[in-house]
Amino acid sequence: AKQPVRVLVTGAAGQIGYALVPMIARGVMLGPDQPVILHMLDIAPAAEALNGVKMELVDAAFPLLKGVVATTDVVEACTEVNIAVMVGGFPRKEGMERKDVMSKNVAIYKSQASALEKHAAANCKVLVVANPANTNALILKEFAPSIPEKNISCLTRLDHNRALGQVSERLNVPVSDVKNVIIWGNHSSTQLHGEFITTVQQRGAAIIKARKLSSALSAASSACDHIRDWVLGTPEGTWVSMGVYSDGSYNVPAGLIYSFPVTCRNGEWTIVQGLPIDELSRKKLDLTAEELTEEKELAYSCLS
Ligand code: NAX
């Protein structure tokens, strides 16, 4: 029998966490024959809610779920984890300056990076979901230098899946017949262009309007897709979008966490090379890189 994989979910008492943990426990993320131990972290004010989630996980009697750690202690949460899905963060509240929000998230990601650095399993793979996702991932990378930079990523798969969904709806074909869209750059409104693009960019806002809550099931499902493809590989002839540490491909500045088209094999992603970039796309690729560079500078100015 396979050894259980330890999967950390931070912000596990939140909306996305609530949708994500049962998917992981059912094998959606790592496959139907992979046992898992869930590590769930949240902050003290959410401790009771977190315990409620743990009670529901017990009640669901998932055969693959071999254990649950529900804690507000970051060291306990990070100990020996093989996969870390970072959903917890500080949300932007009305009237707050961007810099203040950045500063809170920089502090969170700095301390969680240190805990992962010291206590996670060697070769732990990290996915940052919490916004600003690219920059939180970059801070995490900076403060967890012993984790290989190839192991630190951020989620742009939701935007990728939203684009697949839009193509499927517009062409009236099943979404399983659509592949190889690309999200470049930041998980933000600079990622794409055109009317189709505006729909994808503003999809999050449209969901809040309709549901009075932000996307959760689609975000959770995309996080599972991201890790599954990374660990188990992308299908032949298919690429996906992942926010990863730029090596300068496509003239994107090195040293940013930037979304690229990637294929995955043997637990490693590779940027798809040689795709043609037209003039409009070039402008957009540069614009989103500029935005990320500016965000990086803002984040660094919060470090003291
Ligand atoms: P919620 O506010 O429902 O949940 C966040 C949870 O994180 C809360 O339970 C909170 O107590 C916890 N938390 C706060 N600080 C923490 C800390 N230091 N350590 C551990 N836990 C902490 O938000 P939810 O709707 O679940 O969204 C979570 C994050 O995902 C947000 O930052 C959101 O902006 C981001 N998103 C990113 C997406 C992406 O594609 N990259 C899409 C979906 C989502 O909007």
mmCIF file of C-alpha atoms and ligand atoms in Angstrom:
data_model
loop_
_atom_site.group_PDB
_atom_site.id
_atom_site.type_symbol
_atom_site.label_atom_id
_atom_site.label_comp_id
_atom_site.label_asym_id
_atom_site.label_seq_id
_atom_site.Cartn_x
_atom_site.Cartn_y
_atom_site.Cartn_z
ATOM 1 C CA ALA A 1 0.000 0.000 0.000
ATOM 2 C CA LYS A 2 1.148 3.560 -0.673
ATOM 3 C CA GLN A 3 2.429 5.676 2.204
ATOM 4 C CA PRO A 4 0.116 8.598 3.028
ATOM 5 C CA VAL A 5 1.056 12.006 1.655
ATOM 6 C CA ARG A 6 0.777 14.912 4.086
ATOM 7 C CA VAL A 7 -1.073 17.864 2.585
ATOM 8 C CA LEU A 8 -1.158 21.234 4.341
ATOM 9 C CA VAL A 9 -4.025 23.644 3.690
ATOM 10 C CA THR A 10 -3.667 27.052 5.331
ATOM 11 C CA GLY A 11 -6.772 29.182 5.791
ATOM 12 C CA ALA A 12 -8.602 25.861 6.042
ATOM 13 C CA ALA A 13 -11.552 27.328 7.963
ATOM 14 C CA GLY A 14 -12.285 29.741 5.111
ATOM 15 C CA GLN A 15 -14.498 29.391 2.067
ATOM 16 C CA ILE A 16 -11.984 27.839 -0.303
ATOM 17 C CA GLY A 17 -10.655 25.622 2.463
ATOM 18 C CA TYR A 18 -14.131 24.250 3.077
ATOM 19 C CA ALA A 19 -14.470 23.264 -0.573
ATOM 20 C CA LEU A 20 -10.876 22.070 -0.913
ATOM 21 C CA VAL A 21 -10.327 19.709 2.005
ATOM 22 C CA PRO A 22 -13.061 17.214 1.020
ATOM 23 C CA MET A 23 -11.699 17.145 -2.536
ATOM 24 C CA ILE A 24 -8.236 16.281 -1.227
ATOM 25 C CA ALA A 25 -9.680 13.659 1.125
ATOM 26 C CA ARG A 26 -11.567 12.061 -1.781
ATOM 27 C CA GLY A 27 -8.483 11.706 -3.959
ATOM 28 C CA VAL A 28 -9.263 14.504 -6.419
ATOM 29 C CA MET A 29 -5.839 16.082 -5.911
ATOM 30 C CA LEU A 30 -3.495 13.098 -5.712
ATOM 31 C CA GLY A 31 -5.456 10.241 -7.207
ATOM 32 C CA PRO A 32 -7.968 7.633 -6.021
ATOM 33 C CA ASP A 33 -5.312 5.272 -4.645
ATOM 34 C CA GLN A 34 -3.217 7.801 -2.714
ATOM 35 C CA PRO A 35 -3.905 7.950 1.046
ATOM 36 C CA VAL A 36 -3.568 11.415 2.587
ATOM 37 C CA ILE A 37 -3.114 13.053 5.977
ATOM 38 C CA LEU A 38 -4.597 16.542 6.051
ATOM 39 C CA HIS A 39 -2.887 19.319 7.978
ATOM 40 C CA MET A 40 -5.208 22.289 8.422
ATOM 41 C CA LEU A 41 -3.976 25.649 9.701
ATOM 42 C CA ASP A 42 -5.958 28.731 10.566
ATOM 43 C CA ILE A 43 -5.630 31.606 13.042
ATOM 44 C CA ALA A 44 -6.925 31.655 16.634
ATOM 45 C CA PRO A 45 -10.224 33.508 15.923
ATOM 46 C CA ALA A 46 -11.105 30.719 13.477
ATOM 47 C CA ALA A 47 -10.039 27.822 15.717
ATOM 48 C CA GLU A 48 -13.581 26.755 16.559
ATOM 49 C CA ALA A 49 -14.698 26.861 12.936
ATOM 50 C CA LEU A 50 -11.597 24.869 12.007
ATOM 51 C CA ASN A 51 -12.533 22.232 14.534
ATOM 52 C CA GLY A 52 -15.997 22.107 12.961
ATOM 53 C CA VAL A 53 -14.409 21.341 9.597
ATOM 54 C CA LYS A 54 -12.405 18.572 11.226
ATOM 55 C CA MET A 55 -15.611 17.126 12.714
ATOM 56 C CA GLU A 56 -17.193 17.075 9.243
ATOM 57 C CA LEU A 57 -14.145 15.357 7.754
ATOM 58 C CA VAL A 58 -14.493 12.641 10.389
ATOM 59 C CA ASP A 59 -18.219 12.374 9.659
ATOM 60 C CA ALA A 60 -17.622 11.988 5.933
ATOM 61 C CA ALA A 61 -15.627 8.779 6.594
ATOM 62 C CA PHE A 62 -13.311 9.244 3.609
ATOM 63 C CA PRO A 63 -11.483 5.942 3.038
ATOM 64 C CA LEU A 64 -8.301 7.680 1.818
ATOM 65 C CA LEU A 65 -8.079 10.024 4.799
ATOM 66 C CA LYS A 66 -5.596 8.555 7.272
ATOM 67 C CA GLY A 67 -5.426 11.482 9.684
ATOM 68 C CA VAL A 68 -6.331 15.114 10.317
ATOM 69 C CA VAL A 69 -4.221 17.714 12.091
ATOM 70 C CA ALA A 70 -6.254 20.862 12.798
ATOM 71 C CA THR A 71 -4.172 23.541 14.453
ATOM 72 C CA THR A 72 -3.396 27.214 14.900
ATOM 73 C CA ASP A 73 0.289 26.408 15.443
ATOM 74 C CA VAL A 74 2.245 27.043 12.266
ATOM 75 C CA VAL A 75 5.093 24.684 13.205
ATOM 76 C CA GLU A 76 2.748 21.789 13.947
ATOM 77 C CA ALA A 77 0.913 22.530 10.702
ATOM 78 C CA CYS A 78 4.059 22.507 8.561
ATOM 79 C CA THR A 79 5.799 19.505 10.087
ATOM 80 C CA GLU A 80 6.671 16.867 7.486
ATOM 81 C CA VAL A 81 4.213 18.104 4.893
ATOM 82 C CA ASN A 82 4.832 16.980 1.311
ATOM 83 C CA ILE A 83 2.423 19.430 -0.297
ATOM 84 C CA ALA A 84 1.463 22.874 0.999
ATOM 85 C CA VAL A 85 -1.540 24.747 -0.363
ATOM 86 C CA MET A 86 -1.419 28.274 1.012
ATOM 87 C CA VAL A 87 -4.960 29.685 1.015
ATOM 88 C CA GLY A 88 -4.734 31.758 4.217
ATOM 89 C CA GLY A 89 -3.988 35.432 3.974
ATOM 90 C CA PHE A 90 -5.081 38.886 4.939
ATOM 91 C CA PRO A 91 -7.947 40.175 2.756
ATOM 92 C CA ARG A 92 -8.150 43.754 1.543
ATOM 93 C CA LYS A 93 -10.806 45.546 3.557
ATOM 94 C CA GLU A 94 -12.626 48.687 2.574
ATOM 95 C CA GLY A 95 -10.566 51.810 3.075
ATOM 96 C CA MET A 96 -7.282 49.940 3.473
ATOM 97 C CA GLU A 97 -4.219 51.063 1.546
ATOM 98 C CA ARG A 98 -2.644 48.542 -0.805
ATOM 99 C CA LYS A 99 0.602 48.882 1.066
ATOM 100 C CA ASP A 100 -1.011 47.978 4.388
ATOM 101 C CA VAL A 101 -2.541 44.815 2.940
ATOM 102 C CA MET A 102 0.765 43.938 1.294
ATOM 103 C CA SER A 103 2.572 44.475 4.551
ATOM 104 C CA LYS A 104 0.250 42.055 6.414
ATOM 105 C CA ASN A 105 0.665 39.386 3.752
ATOM 106 C CA VAL A 106 4.424 39.829 3.562
ATOM 107 C CA ALA A 107 4.586 39.224 7.328
ATOM 108 C CA ILE A 108 2.377 36.112 7.057
ATOM 109 C CA TYR A 109 4.304 34.636 4.119
ATOM 110 C CA LYS A 110 7.660 35.392 5.656
ATOM 111 C CA SER A 111 6.829 33.511 8.854
ATOM 112 C CA GLN A 112 5.101 30.610 7.106
ATOM 113 C CA ALA A 113 8.075 30.319 4.735
ATOM 114 C CA SER A 114 10.406 29.915 7.711
ATOM 115 C CA ALA A 115 8.193 27.219 9.229
ATOM 116 C CA LEU A 116 8.082 25.306 5.924
ATOM 117 C CA GLU A 117 11.822 25.773 5.481
ATOM 118 C CA LYS A 118 12.542 24.224 8.868
ATOM 119 C CA HIS A 119 9.808 21.610 9.216
ATOM 120 C CA ALA A 120 8.364 20.520 5.868
ATOM 121 C CA ALA A 121 9.488 17.314 4.150
ATOM 122 C CA ALA A 122 12.429 17.664 1.777
ATOM 123 C CA ASN A 123 11.142 18.364 -1.716
ATOM 124 C CA CYS A 124 7.831 19.774 -0.447
ATOM 125 C CA LYS A 125 5.787 21.318 -3.273
ATOM 126 C CA VAL A 126 4.101 24.651 -2.517
ATOM 127 C CA LEU A 127 1.080 26.252 -4.177
ATOM 128 C CA VAL A 128 0.113 29.785 -3.102
ATOM 129 C CA VAL A 129 -3.552 30.655 -3.670
ATOM 130 C CA ALA A 130 -3.971 33.659 -1.345
ATOM 131 C CA ASN A 131 -3.730 37.044 -3.021
ATOM 132 C CA PRO A 132 -1.570 38.738 -4.097
ATOM 133 C CA ALA A 133 -0.709 35.154 -5.093
ATOM 134 C CA ASN A 134 2.374 35.761 -7.285
ATOM 135 C CA THR A 135 4.003 38.112 -4.802
ATOM 136 C CA ASN A 136 3.115 36.017 -1.731
ATOM 137 C CA ALA A 137 4.806 33.100 -3.516
ATOM 138 C CA LEU A 138 7.865 35.244 -4.209
ATOM 139 C CA ILE A 139 8.143 36.232 -0.541
ATOM 140 C CA LEU A 140 7.741 32.593 0.439
ATOM 141 C CA LYS A 141 10.567 31.676 -1.950
ATOM 142 C CA GLU A 142 12.836 34.376 -0.498
ATOM 143 C CA PHE A 143 12.369 33.183 3.065
ATOM 144 C CA ALA A 144 12.542 29.448 2.393
ATOM 145 C CA PRO A 145 15.866 29.302 0.544
ATOM 146 C CA SER A 146 16.337 25.571 1.146
ATOM 147 C CA ILE A 147 13.140 24.728 -0.719
ATOM 148 C CA PRO A 148 14.104 24.457 -4.404
ATOM 149 C CA GLU A 149 12.667 27.417 -6.327
ATOM 150 C CA LYS A 150 11.109 24.938 -8.778
ATOM 151 C CA ASN A 151 8.909 23.758 -5.905
ATOM 152 C CA ILE A 152 7.229 27.119 -5.298
ATOM 153 C CA SER A 153 4.284 28.133 -7.456
ATOM 154 C CA CYS A 154 1.119 30.194 -7.454
ATOM 155 C CA LEU A 155 -2.381 29.523 -8.742
ATOM 156 C CA THR A 156 -3.391 30.867 -12.154
ATOM 157 C CA ARG A 157 -5.158 27.622 -13.042
ATOM 158 C CA LEU A 158 -8.517 29.117 -12.056
ATOM 159 C CA ASP A 159 -8.079 31.811 -14.713
ATOM 160 C CA HIS A 160 -6.919 29.092 -17.123
ATOM 161 C CA ASN A 161 -9.979 26.951 -16.382
ATOM 162 C CA ARG A 162 -12.260 29.981 -16.683
ATOM 163 C CA ALA A 163 -10.850 30.618 -20.157
ATOM 164 C CA LEU A 164 -11.443 26.959 -21.112
ATOM 165 C CA GLY A 165 -15.003 27.295 -19.809
ATOM 166 C CA GLN A 166 -15.634 30.434 -21.870
ATOM 167 C CA VAL A 167 -14.332 28.857 -25.073
ATOM 168 C CA SER A 168 -16.505 25.805 -24.418
ATOM 169 C CA GLU A 169 -19.634 27.925 -23.854
ATOM 170 C CA ARG A 170 -19.043 30.176 -26.855
ATOM 171 C CA LEU A 171 -18.321 27.326 -29.293
ATOM 172 C CA ASN A 172 -20.910 25.077 -27.689
ATOM 173 C CA VAL A 173 -18.466 22.188 -27.349
ATOM 174 C CA PRO A 174 -17.725 20.154 -24.209
ATOM 175 C CA VAL A 175 -14.940 21.687 -22.112
ATOM 176 C CA SER A 176 -13.026 18.389 -22.404
ATOM 177 C CA ASP A 177 -12.591 19.202 -26.133
ATOM 178 C CA VAL A 178 -10.812 22.501 -25.366
ATOM 179 C CA LYS A 179 -7.151 22.769 -24.349
ATOM 180 C CA ASN A 180 -3.960 24.847 -24.421
ATOM 181 C CA VAL A 181 -5.156 28.329 -23.499
ATOM 182 C CA ILE A 182 -2.480 30.374 -21.723
ATOM 183 C CA ILE A 183 -2.572 32.730 -18.764
ATOM 184 C CA TRP A 184 0.528 34.934 -18.812
ATOM 185 C CA GLY A 185 1.856 36.794 -15.807
ATOM 186 C CA ASN A 186 -0.089 37.979 -12.825
ATOM 187 C CA HIS A 187 -3.297 36.601 -11.313
ATOM 188 C CA SER A 188 -4.834 40.045 -11.848
ATOM 189 C CA SER A 189 -6.554 42.154 -14.453
ATOM 190 C CA THR A 190 -3.404 42.628 -16.585
ATOM 191 C CA GLN A 191 -3.225 38.977 -17.598
ATOM 192 C CA LEU A 192 -5.086 39.068 -20.970
ATOM 193 C CA HIS A 193 -6.934 41.251 -23.522
ATOM 194 C CA GLY A 194 -10.125 41.632 -25.606
ATOM 195 C CA GLU A 195 -13.815 41.047 -24.775
ATOM 196 C CA PHE A 196 -13.333 37.333 -24.183
ATOM 197 C CA ILE A 197 -10.506 38.306 -21.919
ATOM 198 C CA THR A 198 -12.521 40.895 -20.022
ATOM 199 C CA THR A 199 -15.068 38.196 -19.272
ATOM 200 C CA VAL A 200 -12.351 35.941 -17.854
ATOM 201 C CA GLN A 201 -10.744 38.800 -15.907
ATOM 202 C CA GLN A 202 -14.050 39.911 -14.432
ATOM 203 C CA ARG A 203 -15.400 36.450 -13.777
ATOM 204 C CA GLY A 204 -14.437 36.652 -10.115
ATOM 205 C CA ALA A 205 -16.446 39.858 -9.720
ATOM 206 C CA ALA A 206 -19.408 38.348 -11.607
ATOM 207 C CA ILE A 207 -19.433 35.420 -9.186
ATOM 208 C CA ILE A 208 -19.366 37.688 -6.152
ATOM 209 C CA LYS A 209 -22.301 39.594 -7.634
ATOM 210 C CA ALA A 210 -24.295 36.425 -8.232
ATOM 211 C CA ARG A 211 -23.392 34.436 -5.137
ATOM 212 C CA LYS A 212 -22.689 37.273 -2.689
ATOM 213 C CA LEU A 213 -19.542 35.271 -1.944
ATOM 214 C CA SER A 214 -16.330 34.887 -3.915
ATOM 215 C CA SER A 215 -15.493 31.802 -5.981
ATOM 216 C CA ALA A 216 -14.708 28.823 -3.825
ATOM 217 C CA LEU A 217 -15.578 25.529 -5.491
ATOM 218 C CA SER A 218 -13.916 26.522 -8.758
ATOM 219 C CA ALA A 219 -10.865 27.839 -6.911
ATOM 220 C CA ALA A 220 -10.606 24.632 -4.882
ATOM 221 C CA SER A 221 -11.052 22.472 -7.959
ATOM 222 C CA SER A 222 -8.383 24.436 -9.852
ATOM 223 C CA ALA A 223 -5.967 24.076 -6.950
ATOM 224 C CA CYS A 224 -6.490 20.289 -7.182
ATOM 225 C CA ASP A 225 -5.908 20.424 -10.963
ATOM 226 C CA HIS A 226 -2.706 22.417 -10.433
ATOM 227 C CA ILE A 227 -1.209 19.933 -7.955
ATOM 228 C CA ARG A 228 -2.506 16.833 -9.760
ATOM 229 C CA ASP A 229 -0.939 17.821 -13.076
ATOM 230 C CA TRP A 230 2.281 18.871 -11.356
ATOM 231 C CA VAL A 231 2.637 15.595 -9.447
ATOM 232 C CA LEU A 232 1.080 13.117 -11.889
ATOM 233 C CA GLY A 233 1.947 14.881 -15.180
ATOM 234 C CA THR A 234 0.062 16.721 -17.927
ATOM 235 C CA PRO A 235 -1.514 14.656 -20.721
ATOM 236 C CA GLU A 236 0.538 14.317 -23.920
ATOM 237 C CA GLY A 237 0.038 17.384 -26.146
ATOM 238 C CA THR A 238 -1.532 19.479 -23.392
ATOM 239 C CA TRP A 239 -0.106 22.394 -21.496
ATOM 240 C CA VAL A 240 -1.507 24.201 -18.443
ATOM 241 C CA SER A 241 -0.823 27.571 -16.797
ATOM 242 C CA MET A 242 1.203 27.792 -13.589
ATOM 243 C CA GLY A 243 2.725 30.755 -11.803
ATOM 244 C CA VAL A 244 6.411 29.791 -11.499
ATOM 245 C CA TYR A 245 9.800 31.400 -10.941
ATOM 246 C CA SER A 246 10.789 33.073 -14.200
ATOM 247 C CA ASP A 247 14.045 32.009 -15.827
ATOM 248 C CA GLY A 248 13.779 34.776 -18.423
ATOM 249 C CA SER A 249 11.787 32.719 -20.966
ATOM 250 C CA TYR A 250 9.793 34.844 -23.438
ATOM 251 C CA ASN A 251 11.863 37.842 -22.288
ATOM 252 C CA VAL A 252 9.985 37.929 -19.006
ATOM 253 C CA PRO A 253 12.298 39.357 -16.339
ATOM 254 C CA ALA A 254 13.952 36.610 -14.290
ATOM 255 C CA GLY A 255 13.201 36.736 -10.585
ATOM 256 C CA LEU A 256 9.432 37.171 -10.761
ATOM 257 C CA ILE A 257 6.795 34.531 -10.097
ATOM 258 C CA TYR A 258 5.004 34.713 -13.444
ATOM 259 C CA SER A 259 2.374 32.515 -15.071
ATOM 260 C CA PHE A 260 3.632 30.541 -18.089
ATOM 261 C CA PRO A 261 2.347 27.660 -20.179
ATOM 262 C CA VAL A 262 3.983 24.537 -18.748
ATOM 263 C CA THR A 263 4.006 20.793 -19.198
ATOM 264 C CA CYS A 264 4.720 18.506 -16.249
ATOM 265 C CA ARG A 265 6.443 15.147 -16.028
ATOM 266 C CA ASN A 266 7.994 13.209 -13.121
ATOM 267 C CA GLY A 267 6.880 15.893 -10.660
ATOM 268 C CA GLU A 268 8.592 18.757 -12.518
ATOM 269 C CA TRP A 269 7.205 21.529 -14.691
ATOM 270 C CA THR A 270 8.887 22.834 -17.839
ATOM 271 C CA ILE A 271 7.977 26.067 -19.602
ATOM 272 C CA VAL A 272 6.664 25.430 -23.132
ATOM 273 C CA GLN A 273 9.162 27.174 -25.419
ATOM 274 C CA GLY A 274 8.928 28.707 -28.863
ATOM 275 C CA LEU A 275 5.275 29.762 -28.973
ATOM 276 C CA PRO A 276 4.716 32.731 -31.306
ATOM 277 C CA ILE A 277 3.973 35.997 -29.469
ATOM 278 C CA ASP A 278 2.227 38.667 -31.541
ATOM 279 C CA GLU A 279 2.654 42.378 -30.950
ATOM 280 C CA LEU A 280 -0.442 42.786 -28.796
ATOM 281 C CA SER A 281 0.456 39.782 -26.645
ATOM 282 C CA ARG A 282 4.003 41.128 -26.264
ATOM 283 C CA LYS A 283 2.615 44.381 -24.880
ATOM 284 C CA LYS A 284 0.430 42.476 -22.456
ATOM 285 C CA LEU A 285 3.247 40.190 -21.344
ATOM 286 C CA ASP A 286 5.374 43.269 -20.616
ATOM 287 C CA LEU A 287 2.549 45.108 -18.860
ATOM 288 C CA THR A 288 1.835 42.230 -16.486
ATOM 289 C CA ALA A 289 5.600 41.880 -15.831
ATOM 290 C CA GLU A 290 5.772 45.590 -14.982
ATOM 291 C CA GLU A 291 2.865 45.191 -12.596
ATOM 292 C CA LEU A 292 4.597 42.260 -10.888
ATOM 293 C CA THR A 293 7.882 44.154 -10.654
ATOM 294 C CA GLU A 294 6.056 47.041 -9.023
ATOM 295 C CA GLU A 295 4.318 44.624 -6.628
ATOM 296 C CA LYS A 296 7.662 43.028 -5.807
ATOM 297 C CA GLU A 297 9.131 46.447 -4.963
ATOM 298 C CA LEU A 298 6.132 47.249 -2.784
ATOM 299 C CA ALA A 299 6.511 43.895 -0.994
ATOM 300 C CA TYR A 300 10.241 44.472 -0.408
ATOM 301 C CA SER A 301 9.541 47.942 0.947
ATOM 302 C CA CYS A 302 7.351 46.242 3.594
ATOM 303 C CA LEU A 303 10.251 44.087 4.819
ATOM 304 C CA SER A 304 12.040 45.621 7.719
HETATM 305 P P1 NAX B 1 -11.720 33.403 3.413
HETATM 306 O O1 NAX B 1 -11.607 34.743 4.035
HETATM 307 O O2 NAX B 1 -13.039 32.706 3.405
HETATM 308 O O3 NAX B 1 -10.663 32.414 4.097
HETATM 309 C C1 NAX B 1 -9.358 32.774 4.396
HETATM 310 C C2 NAX B 1 -8.961 32.042 5.673
HETATM 311 O O4 NAX B 1 -7.587 32.311 5.931
HETATM 312 C C3 NAX B 1 -9.742 32.492 6.900
HETATM 313 O O5 NAX B 1 -10.280 31.343 7.581
HETATM 314 C C4 NAX B 1 -8.692 33.183 7.755
HETATM 315 O O6 NAX B 1 -8.920 33.063 9.142
HETATM 316 C C5 NAX B 1 -7.431 32.441 7.312
HETATM 317 N N1 NAX B 1 -6.184 33.127 7.634
HETATM 318 C C6 NAX B 1 -5.930 34.456 7.701
HETATM 319 N N2 NAX B 1 -4.659 34.674 8.068
HETATM 320 C C7 NAX B 1 -4.079 33.468 8.215
HETATM 321 C C8 NAX B 1 -2.804 33.034 8.615
HETATM 322 N N3 NAX B 1 -1.842 33.925 8.924
HETATM 323 N N4 NAX B 1 -2.552 31.708 8.668
HETATM 324 C C9 NAX B 1 -3.517 30.809 8.383
HETATM 325 N N5 NAX B 1 -4.770 31.155 8.028
HETATM 326 C C10 NAX B 1 -5.048 32.467 7.946
HETATM 327 O O7 NAX B 1 -11.161 33.561 1.932
HETATM 328 P P2 NAX B 1 -11.307 32.578 0.672
HETATM 329 O O8 NAX B 1 -12.506 32.957 -0.119
HETATM 330 O O9 NAX B 1 -11.179 31.172 1.141
HETATM 331 O O10 NAX B 1 -10.043 33.008 -0.194
HETATM 332 C C11 NAX B 1 -8.734 32.751 0.259
HETATM 333 C C12 NAX B 1 -7.694 33.473 -0.564
HETATM 334 O O11 NAX B 1 -7.706 33.021 -1.916
HETATM 335 C C13 NAX B 1 -7.895 34.990 -0.657
HETATM 336 O O12 NAX B 1 -6.634 35.617 -0.453
HETATM 337 C C14 NAX B 1 -8.371 35.194 -2.065
HETATM 338 O O13 NAX B 1 -8.062 36.488 -2.538
HETATM 339 C C15 NAX B 1 -7.599 34.128 -2.797
HETATM 340 N N6 NAX B 1 -8.085 33.717 -4.120
HETATM 341 C C16 NAX B 1 -7.165 33.464 -5.086
HETATM 342 C C17 NAX B 1 -7.491 32.962 -6.318
HETATM 343 C C18 NAX B 1 -6.461 32.636 -7.334
HETATM 344 O O14 NAX B 1 -6.843 32.271 -8.447
HETATM 345 N N7 NAX B 1 -5.163 32.724 -7.058
HETATM 346 C C19 NAX B 1 -8.911 32.767 -6.690
HETATM 347 C C20 NAX B 1 -9.804 32.593 -5.510
HETATM 348 C C21 NAX B 1 -9.502 33.471 -4.331
HETATM 349 O O15 NAX B 1 -10.160 34.697 -4.484
#
